[in-house]
CSV table of C-alpha atoms in Angstrom, one decimal:
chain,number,residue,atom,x,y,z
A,1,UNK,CA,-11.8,7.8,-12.2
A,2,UNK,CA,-9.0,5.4,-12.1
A,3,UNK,CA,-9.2,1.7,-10.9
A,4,UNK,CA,-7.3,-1.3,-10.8
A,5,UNK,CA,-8.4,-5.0,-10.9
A,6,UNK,CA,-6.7,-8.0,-9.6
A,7,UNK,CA,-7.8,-10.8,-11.3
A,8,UNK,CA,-6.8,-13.8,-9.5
A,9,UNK,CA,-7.1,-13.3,-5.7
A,10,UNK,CA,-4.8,-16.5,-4.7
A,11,UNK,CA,-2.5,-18.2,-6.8
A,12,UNK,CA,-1.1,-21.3,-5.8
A,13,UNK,CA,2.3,-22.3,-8.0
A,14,UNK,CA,4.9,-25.8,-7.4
A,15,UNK,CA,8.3,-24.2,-6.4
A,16,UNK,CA,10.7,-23.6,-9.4
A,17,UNK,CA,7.8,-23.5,-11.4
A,18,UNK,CA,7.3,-20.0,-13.3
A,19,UNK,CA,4.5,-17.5,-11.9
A,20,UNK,CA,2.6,-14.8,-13.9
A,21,UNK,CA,0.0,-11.9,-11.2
A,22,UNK,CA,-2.2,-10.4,-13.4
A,23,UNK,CA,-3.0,-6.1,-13.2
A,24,UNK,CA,-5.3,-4.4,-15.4
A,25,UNK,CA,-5.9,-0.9,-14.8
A,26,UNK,CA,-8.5,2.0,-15.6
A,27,UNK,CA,-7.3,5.4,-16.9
A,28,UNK,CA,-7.9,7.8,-19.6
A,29,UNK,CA,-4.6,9.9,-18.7
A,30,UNK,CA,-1.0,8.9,-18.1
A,31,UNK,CA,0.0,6.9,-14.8
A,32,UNK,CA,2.5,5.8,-13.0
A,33,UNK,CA,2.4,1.8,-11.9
A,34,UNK,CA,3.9,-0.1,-9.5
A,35,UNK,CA,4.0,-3.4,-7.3
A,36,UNK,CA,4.1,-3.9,-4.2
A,37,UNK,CA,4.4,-7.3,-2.0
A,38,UNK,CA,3.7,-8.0,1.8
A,39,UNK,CA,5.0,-10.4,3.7
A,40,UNK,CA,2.3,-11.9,6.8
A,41,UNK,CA,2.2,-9.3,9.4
A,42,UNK,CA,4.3,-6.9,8.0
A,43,UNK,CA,3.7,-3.4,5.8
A,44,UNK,CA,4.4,-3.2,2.3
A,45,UNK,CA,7.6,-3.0,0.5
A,46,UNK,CA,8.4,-1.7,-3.3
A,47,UNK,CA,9.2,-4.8,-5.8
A,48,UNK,CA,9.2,-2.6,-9.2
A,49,UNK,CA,7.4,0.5,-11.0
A,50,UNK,CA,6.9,1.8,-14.1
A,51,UNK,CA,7.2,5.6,-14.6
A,52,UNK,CA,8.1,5.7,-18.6
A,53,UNK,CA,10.6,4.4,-20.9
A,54,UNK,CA,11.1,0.6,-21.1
A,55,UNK,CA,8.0,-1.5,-21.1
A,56,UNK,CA,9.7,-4.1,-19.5
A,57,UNK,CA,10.5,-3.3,-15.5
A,58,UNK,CA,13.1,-5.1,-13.3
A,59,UNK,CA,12.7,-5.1,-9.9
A,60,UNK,CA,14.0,-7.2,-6.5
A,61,UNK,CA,14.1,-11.0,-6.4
A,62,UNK,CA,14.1,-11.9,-9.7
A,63,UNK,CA,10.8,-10.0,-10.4
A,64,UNK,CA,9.8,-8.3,-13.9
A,65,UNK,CA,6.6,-6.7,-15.1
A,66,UNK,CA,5.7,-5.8,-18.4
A,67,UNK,CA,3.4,-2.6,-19.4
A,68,UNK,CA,1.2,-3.1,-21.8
A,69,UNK,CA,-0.7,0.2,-22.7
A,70,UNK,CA,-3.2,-1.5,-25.6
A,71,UNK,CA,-4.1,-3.7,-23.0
A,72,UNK,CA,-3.9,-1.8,-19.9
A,73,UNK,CA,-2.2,-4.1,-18.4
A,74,UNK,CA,0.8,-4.2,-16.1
A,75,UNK,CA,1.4,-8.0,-15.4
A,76,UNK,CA,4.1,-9.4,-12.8
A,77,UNK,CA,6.2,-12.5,-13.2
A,78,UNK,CA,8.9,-14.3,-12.0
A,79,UNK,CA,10.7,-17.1,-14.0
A,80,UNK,CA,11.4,-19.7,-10.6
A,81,UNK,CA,9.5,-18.6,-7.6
A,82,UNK,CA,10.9,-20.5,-4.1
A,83,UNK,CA,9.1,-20.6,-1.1
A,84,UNK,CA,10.4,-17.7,0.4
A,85,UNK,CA,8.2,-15.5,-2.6
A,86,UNK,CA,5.1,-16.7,-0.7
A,87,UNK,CA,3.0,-13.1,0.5
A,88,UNK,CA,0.5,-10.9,-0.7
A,89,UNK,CA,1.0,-8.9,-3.8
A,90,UNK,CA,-0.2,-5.9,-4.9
A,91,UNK,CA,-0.7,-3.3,-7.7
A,92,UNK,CA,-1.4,0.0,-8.0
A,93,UNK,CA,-1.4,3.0,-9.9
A,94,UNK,CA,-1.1,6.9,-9.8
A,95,UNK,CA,-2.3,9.7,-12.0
A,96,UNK,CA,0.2,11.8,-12.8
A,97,UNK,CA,0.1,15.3,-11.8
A,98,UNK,CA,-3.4,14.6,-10.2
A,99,UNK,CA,-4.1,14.8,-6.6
A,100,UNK,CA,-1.5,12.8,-4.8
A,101,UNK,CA,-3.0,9.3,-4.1
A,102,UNK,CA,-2.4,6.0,-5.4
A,103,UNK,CA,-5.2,3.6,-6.2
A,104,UNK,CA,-4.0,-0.1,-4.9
A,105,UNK,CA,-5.7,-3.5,-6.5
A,106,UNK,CA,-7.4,-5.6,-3.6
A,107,UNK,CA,-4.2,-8.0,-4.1
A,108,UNK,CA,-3.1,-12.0,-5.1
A,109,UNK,CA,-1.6,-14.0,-2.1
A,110,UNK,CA,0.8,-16.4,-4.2
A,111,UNK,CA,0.9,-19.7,-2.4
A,112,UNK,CA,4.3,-21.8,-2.9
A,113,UNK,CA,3.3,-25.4,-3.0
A,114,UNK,CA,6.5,-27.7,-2.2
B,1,UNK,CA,18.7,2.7,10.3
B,2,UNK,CA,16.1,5.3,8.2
B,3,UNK,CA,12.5,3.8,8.7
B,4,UNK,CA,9.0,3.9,9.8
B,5,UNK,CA,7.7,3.3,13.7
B,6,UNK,CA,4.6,2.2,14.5
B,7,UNK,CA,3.5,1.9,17.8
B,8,UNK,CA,1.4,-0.2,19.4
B,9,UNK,CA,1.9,-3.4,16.8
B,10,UNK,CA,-1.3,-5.0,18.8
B,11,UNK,CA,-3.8,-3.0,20.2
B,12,UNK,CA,-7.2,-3.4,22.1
B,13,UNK,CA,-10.3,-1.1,21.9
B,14,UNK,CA,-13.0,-1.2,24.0
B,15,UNK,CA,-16.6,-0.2,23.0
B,16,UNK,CA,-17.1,3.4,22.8
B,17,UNK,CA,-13.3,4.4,23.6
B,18,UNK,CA,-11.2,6.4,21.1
B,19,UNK,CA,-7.8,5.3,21.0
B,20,UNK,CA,-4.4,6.5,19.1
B,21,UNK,CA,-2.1,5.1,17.0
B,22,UNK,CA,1.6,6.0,17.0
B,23,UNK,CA,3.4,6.9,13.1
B,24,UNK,CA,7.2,8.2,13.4
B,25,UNK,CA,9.4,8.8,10.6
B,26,UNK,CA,13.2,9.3,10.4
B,27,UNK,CA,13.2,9.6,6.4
B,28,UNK,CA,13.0,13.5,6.4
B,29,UNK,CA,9.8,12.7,4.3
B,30,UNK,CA,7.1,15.5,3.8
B,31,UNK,CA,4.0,13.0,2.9
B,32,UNK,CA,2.2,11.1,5.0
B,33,UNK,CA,-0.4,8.6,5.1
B,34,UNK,CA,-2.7,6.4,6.9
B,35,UNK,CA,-4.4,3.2,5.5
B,36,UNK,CA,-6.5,0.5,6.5
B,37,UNK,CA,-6.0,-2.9,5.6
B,38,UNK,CA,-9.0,-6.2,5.5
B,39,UNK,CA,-8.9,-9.7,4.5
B,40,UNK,CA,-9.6,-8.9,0.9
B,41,UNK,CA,-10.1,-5.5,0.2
B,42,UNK,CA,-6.7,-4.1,-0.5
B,43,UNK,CA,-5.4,-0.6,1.0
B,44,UNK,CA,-8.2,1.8,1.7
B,45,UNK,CA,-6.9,5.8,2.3
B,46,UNK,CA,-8.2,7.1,5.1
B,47,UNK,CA,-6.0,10.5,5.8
B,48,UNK,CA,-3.2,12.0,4.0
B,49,UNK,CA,-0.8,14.5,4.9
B,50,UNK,CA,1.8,16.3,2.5
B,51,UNK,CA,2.8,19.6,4.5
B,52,UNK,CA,3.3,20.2,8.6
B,53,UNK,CA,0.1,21.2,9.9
B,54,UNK,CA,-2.2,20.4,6.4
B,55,UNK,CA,-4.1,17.0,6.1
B,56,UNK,CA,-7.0,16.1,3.6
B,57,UNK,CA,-9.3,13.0,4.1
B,58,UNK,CA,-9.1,9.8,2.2
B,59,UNK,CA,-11.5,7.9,0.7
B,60,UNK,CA,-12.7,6.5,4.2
B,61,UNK,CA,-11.5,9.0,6.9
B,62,UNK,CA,-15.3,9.2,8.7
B,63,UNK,CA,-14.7,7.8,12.4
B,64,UNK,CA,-11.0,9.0,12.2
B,65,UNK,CA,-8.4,12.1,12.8
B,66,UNK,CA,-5.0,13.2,12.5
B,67,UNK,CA,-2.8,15.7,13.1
B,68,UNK,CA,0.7,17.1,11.5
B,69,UNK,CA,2.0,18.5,14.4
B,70,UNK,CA,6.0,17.8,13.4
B,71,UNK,CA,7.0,16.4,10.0
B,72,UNK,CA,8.1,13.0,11.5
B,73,UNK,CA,4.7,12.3,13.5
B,74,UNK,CA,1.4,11.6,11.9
B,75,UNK,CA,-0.7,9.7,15.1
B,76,UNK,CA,-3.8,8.3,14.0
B,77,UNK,CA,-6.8,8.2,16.4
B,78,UNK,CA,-9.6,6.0,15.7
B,79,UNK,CA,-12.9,7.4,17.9
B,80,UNK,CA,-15.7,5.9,18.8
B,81,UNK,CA,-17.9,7.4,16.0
B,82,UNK,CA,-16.1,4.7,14.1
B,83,UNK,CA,-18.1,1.3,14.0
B,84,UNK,CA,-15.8,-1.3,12.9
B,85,UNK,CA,-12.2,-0.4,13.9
B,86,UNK,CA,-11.2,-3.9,14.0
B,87,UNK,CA,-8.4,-3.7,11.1
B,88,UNK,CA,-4.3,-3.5,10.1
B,89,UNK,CA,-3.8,0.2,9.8
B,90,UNK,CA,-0.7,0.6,8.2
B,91,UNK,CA,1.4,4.8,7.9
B,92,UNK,CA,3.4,5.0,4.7
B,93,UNK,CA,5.7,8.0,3.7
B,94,UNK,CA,6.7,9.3,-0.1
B,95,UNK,CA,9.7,12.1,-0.2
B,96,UNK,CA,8.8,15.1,-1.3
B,97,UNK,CA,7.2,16.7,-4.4
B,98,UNK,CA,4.7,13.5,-3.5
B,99,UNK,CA,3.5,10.5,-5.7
B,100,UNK,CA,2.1,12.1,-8.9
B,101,UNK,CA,4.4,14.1,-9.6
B,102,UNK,CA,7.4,12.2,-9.5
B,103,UNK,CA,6.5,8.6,-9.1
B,104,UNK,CA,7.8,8.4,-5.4
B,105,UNK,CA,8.2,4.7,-4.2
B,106,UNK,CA,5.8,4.8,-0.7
B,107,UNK,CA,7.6,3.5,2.2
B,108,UNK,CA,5.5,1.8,4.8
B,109,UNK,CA,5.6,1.3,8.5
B,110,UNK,CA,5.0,-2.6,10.0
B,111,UNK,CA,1.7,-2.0,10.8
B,112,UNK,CA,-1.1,-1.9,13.8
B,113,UNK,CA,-3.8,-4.2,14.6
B,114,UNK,CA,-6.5,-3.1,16.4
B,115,UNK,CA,-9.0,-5.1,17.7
B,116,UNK,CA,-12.8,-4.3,19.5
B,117,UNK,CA,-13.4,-5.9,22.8
């Protein structure tokens, strides 16, 4: 079965300081990853995903993630995070051509600290 | 504007009543989900739908039901059998061919709290 572990469930980071969420994931076949942020009282939106190719994803405000398959391991970062970044982040993961589901982490709520 | 309606954003239960939540979508999208949402536990699957008139439970679906009446509608009822409702239930949508085969980015709705009395 496939699983995915947050490791830090709040992170609290300075504002223009750099940020790194941490995803490790459980598979024995090929998946598909992504992140996903929430702002308070609101659904979920898409920041980035990696389907194949290039290790290293790009995705909206100034958010990469790396893929790491030796290490299982699908980190998020950002460079400068401002106070507007503050919300609830999640990762998660689907098998491909399994049943259609995705598996989300349990999140990180990044605090901005002025 | 394309998006997903939920509807009620608040809503209050009282003991032993079923009540429904509302999930439209404008995005021509054949899947459909349900998930709940508590302090700490991430996104828990309770139904999913990927064709009209087809649904399969989720990892939690006991105390709930659906139907996939119309391809934009997907209500959620939460009955009474189910003995902590209080949650954020949140109804997502992924074009079609679905998540695993394509990697399909899932668009959510703004979400429903529902609350015991």
């Amino acid at each position: 079965a496939q699983s995915v572990t947050q490791l830090d469930s709040q992170v609290p980071v300075f504002e223009e300081a750099p940020v790194e969420l941490r995803c490790n994931y459980s598979s024995s076949v090929s998946v598909y990853l992504f992140w996903y942020v929430q702002y308070p009282n609101q659904g979920l939106q898409l920041l980035l995903k990696y389907l194949s190719g290039s290790t290293l994803v790009k995705g909206i405000n100034g958010f990469e993630a790396e893929f790491n398959k030796s290490q299982t391991s699908f980190h998020l970062r950002k460079p400068s995070v401002h106070i507007s970044d503050t919300a609830e982040y999640f990762c998660a993961v689907s098998v491909v051509w399994r049943d259609d589901k995705i598996i989300f982490g349990k999140g990180t709520r990044l605090h901005i600290l002025p | 504007d394309g998006g997903i309606t939920q509807s009620p954003k608040y809503l209050f239960r009282k003991e032993g009543q079923n009540v429904t939540l509302s999930c439209e979508q404008n995005l021509n999208h054949d899947a459909m989900y349900w998930y709940r949402q508590d302090p700490g536990q991430g996104l828990r699957l309770i139904y999913y739908s990927q064709i009209v008139n087809d649904f399969q439970k989720g990892d939690i679906a006991e105390g709930y039901s659906v139907s996939r009446e119309k391809k934009e509608s997907f209500p959620l009822t939460v009955t009474s059998a189910q003995k902590n409702p209080t949650a954020f239930y949140l109804c997502a949508s992924t074009p079609g061919q679905g998540l695993t085969i394509s990697g399909n980015t899932i668009y959510f709705g703004e979400g429903s709290w529902l609350t015991v009395v």
